[in-house]
Tab-separated table of C-alpha atoms in Angstrom:
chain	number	residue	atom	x	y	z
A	59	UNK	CA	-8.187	20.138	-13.906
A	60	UNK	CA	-9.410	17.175	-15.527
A	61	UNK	CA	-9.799	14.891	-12.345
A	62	UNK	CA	-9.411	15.307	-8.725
A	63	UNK	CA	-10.399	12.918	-5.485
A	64	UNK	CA	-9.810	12.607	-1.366
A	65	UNK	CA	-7.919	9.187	-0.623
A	66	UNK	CA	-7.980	8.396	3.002
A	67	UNK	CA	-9.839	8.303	7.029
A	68	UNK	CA	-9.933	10.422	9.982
A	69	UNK	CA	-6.121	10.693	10.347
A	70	UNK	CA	-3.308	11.826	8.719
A	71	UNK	CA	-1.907	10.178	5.586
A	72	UNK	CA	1.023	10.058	3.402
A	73	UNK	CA	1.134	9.388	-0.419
A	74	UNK	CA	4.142	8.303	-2.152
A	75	UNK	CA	4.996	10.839	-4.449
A	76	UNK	CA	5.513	8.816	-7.464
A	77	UNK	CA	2.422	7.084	-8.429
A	78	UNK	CA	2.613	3.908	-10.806
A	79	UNK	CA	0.635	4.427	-14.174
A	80	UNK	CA	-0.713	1.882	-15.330
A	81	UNK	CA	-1.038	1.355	-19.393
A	82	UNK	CA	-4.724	1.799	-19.286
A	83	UNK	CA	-5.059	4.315	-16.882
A	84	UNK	CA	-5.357	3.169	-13.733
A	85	UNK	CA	-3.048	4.885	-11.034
A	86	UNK	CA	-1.611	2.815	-8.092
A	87	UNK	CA	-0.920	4.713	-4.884
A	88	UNK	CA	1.365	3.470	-2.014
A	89	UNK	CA	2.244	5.173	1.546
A	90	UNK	CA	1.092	5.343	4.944
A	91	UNK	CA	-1.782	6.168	6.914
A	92	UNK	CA	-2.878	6.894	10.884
A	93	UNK	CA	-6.277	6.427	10.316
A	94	UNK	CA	-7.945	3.553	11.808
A	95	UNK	CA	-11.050	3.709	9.067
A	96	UNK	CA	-8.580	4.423	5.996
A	97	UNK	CA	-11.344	3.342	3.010
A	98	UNK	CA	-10.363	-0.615	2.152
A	99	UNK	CA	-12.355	-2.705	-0.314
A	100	UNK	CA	-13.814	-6.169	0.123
A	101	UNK	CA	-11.561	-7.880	-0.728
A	102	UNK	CA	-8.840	-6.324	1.715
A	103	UNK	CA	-5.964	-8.463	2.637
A	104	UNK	CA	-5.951	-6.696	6.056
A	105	UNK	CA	-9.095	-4.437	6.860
A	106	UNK	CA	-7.632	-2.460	9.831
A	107	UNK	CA	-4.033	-0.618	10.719
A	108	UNK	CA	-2.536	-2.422	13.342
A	109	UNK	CA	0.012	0.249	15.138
A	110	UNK	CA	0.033	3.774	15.137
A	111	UNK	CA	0.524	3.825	11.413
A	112	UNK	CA	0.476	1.731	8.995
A	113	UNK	CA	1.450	0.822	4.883
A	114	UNK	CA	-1.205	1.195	2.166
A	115	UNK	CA	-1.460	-0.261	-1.602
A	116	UNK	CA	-4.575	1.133	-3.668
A	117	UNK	CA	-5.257	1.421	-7.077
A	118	UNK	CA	-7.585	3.198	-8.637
A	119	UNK	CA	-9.627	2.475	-11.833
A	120	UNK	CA	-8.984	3.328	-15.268
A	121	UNK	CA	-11.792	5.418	-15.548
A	122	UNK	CA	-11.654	7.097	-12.355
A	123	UNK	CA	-14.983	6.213	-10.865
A	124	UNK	CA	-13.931	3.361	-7.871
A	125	UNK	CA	-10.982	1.597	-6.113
A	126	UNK	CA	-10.118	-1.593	-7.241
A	127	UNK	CA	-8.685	-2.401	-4.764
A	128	UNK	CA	-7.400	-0.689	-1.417
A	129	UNK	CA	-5.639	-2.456	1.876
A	130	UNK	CA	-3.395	-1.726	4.533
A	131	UNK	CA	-0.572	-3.797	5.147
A	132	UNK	CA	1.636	-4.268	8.322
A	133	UNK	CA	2.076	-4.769	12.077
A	134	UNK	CA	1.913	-3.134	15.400
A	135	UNK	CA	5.097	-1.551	14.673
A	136	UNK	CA	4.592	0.972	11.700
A	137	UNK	CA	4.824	0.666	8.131
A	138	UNK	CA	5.508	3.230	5.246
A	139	UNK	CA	5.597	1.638	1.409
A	140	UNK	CA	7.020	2.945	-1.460
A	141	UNK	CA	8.119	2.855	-5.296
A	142	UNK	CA	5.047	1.092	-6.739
A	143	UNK	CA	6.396	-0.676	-9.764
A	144	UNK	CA	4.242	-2.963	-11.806
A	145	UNK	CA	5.924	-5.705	-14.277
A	146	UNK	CA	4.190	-7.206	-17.126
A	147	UNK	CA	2.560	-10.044	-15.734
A	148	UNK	CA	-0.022	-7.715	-13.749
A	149	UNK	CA	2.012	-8.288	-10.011
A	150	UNK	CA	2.613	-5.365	-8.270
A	151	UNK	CA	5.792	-4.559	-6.235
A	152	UNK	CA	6.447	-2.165	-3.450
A	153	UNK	CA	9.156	-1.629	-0.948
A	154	UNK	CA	9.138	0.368	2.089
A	155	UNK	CA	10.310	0.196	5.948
A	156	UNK	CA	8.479	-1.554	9.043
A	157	UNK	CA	9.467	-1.564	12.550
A	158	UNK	CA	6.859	-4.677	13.202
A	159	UNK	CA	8.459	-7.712	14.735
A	160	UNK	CA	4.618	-9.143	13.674
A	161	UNK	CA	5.484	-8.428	9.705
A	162	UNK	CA	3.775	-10.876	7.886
A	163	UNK	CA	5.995	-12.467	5.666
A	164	UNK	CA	5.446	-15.484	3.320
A	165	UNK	CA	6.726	-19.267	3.914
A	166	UNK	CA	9.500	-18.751	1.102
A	167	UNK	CA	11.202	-14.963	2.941
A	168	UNK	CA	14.718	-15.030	2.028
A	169	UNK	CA	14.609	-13.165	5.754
A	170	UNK	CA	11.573	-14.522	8.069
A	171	UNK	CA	12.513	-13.118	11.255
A	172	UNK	CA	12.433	-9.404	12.123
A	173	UNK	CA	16.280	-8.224	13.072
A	174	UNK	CA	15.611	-4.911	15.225
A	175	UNK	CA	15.622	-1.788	13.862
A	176	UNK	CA	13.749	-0.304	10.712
A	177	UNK	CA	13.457	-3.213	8.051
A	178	UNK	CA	13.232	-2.739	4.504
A	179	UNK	CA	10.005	-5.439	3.438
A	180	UNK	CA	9.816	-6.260	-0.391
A	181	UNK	CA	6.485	-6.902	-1.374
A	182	UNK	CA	4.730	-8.121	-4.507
A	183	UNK	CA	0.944	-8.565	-4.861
């Protein structure tokens, strides 16, 4: 075992089960989780889940020894993100299901208004 660590709050949580590796190291993680305190950093783009359940992107450092970075992602609906993909410019793209008429999506969504049903969000950070 060369490393090991806990990812996640008071609830239950769900890892994708493909992680993205990234070419130094780094690991980026993707899923869902029920907890309410899941760990976020600072900089969060949204601190709390909203719903019952709710998407998470976090990557952790090359060397193993902090986040850099970790947010949830999603409305009162429920959220579950997969597929973390990384392209050569550094961005960061996930996909994954909501059931949140509140989304947030940009300005520029090819679709900006939630249709019923489970959606399929595309995401790049």
């Amino acid at each position: 075992l060369l490393y090991s660590t806990f990812l996640g709050g008071s609830r239950a949580e769900f890892d994708e089960h493909r992680l993205a590796l990234l070419e130094r190291g780094a690991l980026i993680f993707t899923g869902y989780t029920g907890s309410k305190n899941f760990p976020v950093t600072s900089a969060a783009y949204q601190r709390r889940v909203r719903g019952s359940v709710g998407g998470f992107i976090t990557k952790l450092s090359a060397d193993h020894t902090q986040w850099d970075f970790s947010t949830v992602l999603g409305g009162s609906g429920g959220e579950l993100y997969l597929l973390p993909t990384p392209d050569p410019k550094g961005n960061i793209m996930i996909i994954g299901s909501t059931s949140s008429r509140d989304f947030t999506v940009t300005s520029s969504a090819v679709q900006g208004i939630y249709g019923g049903g489970k959606k399929t969000p595309y995401l790049r950070f």
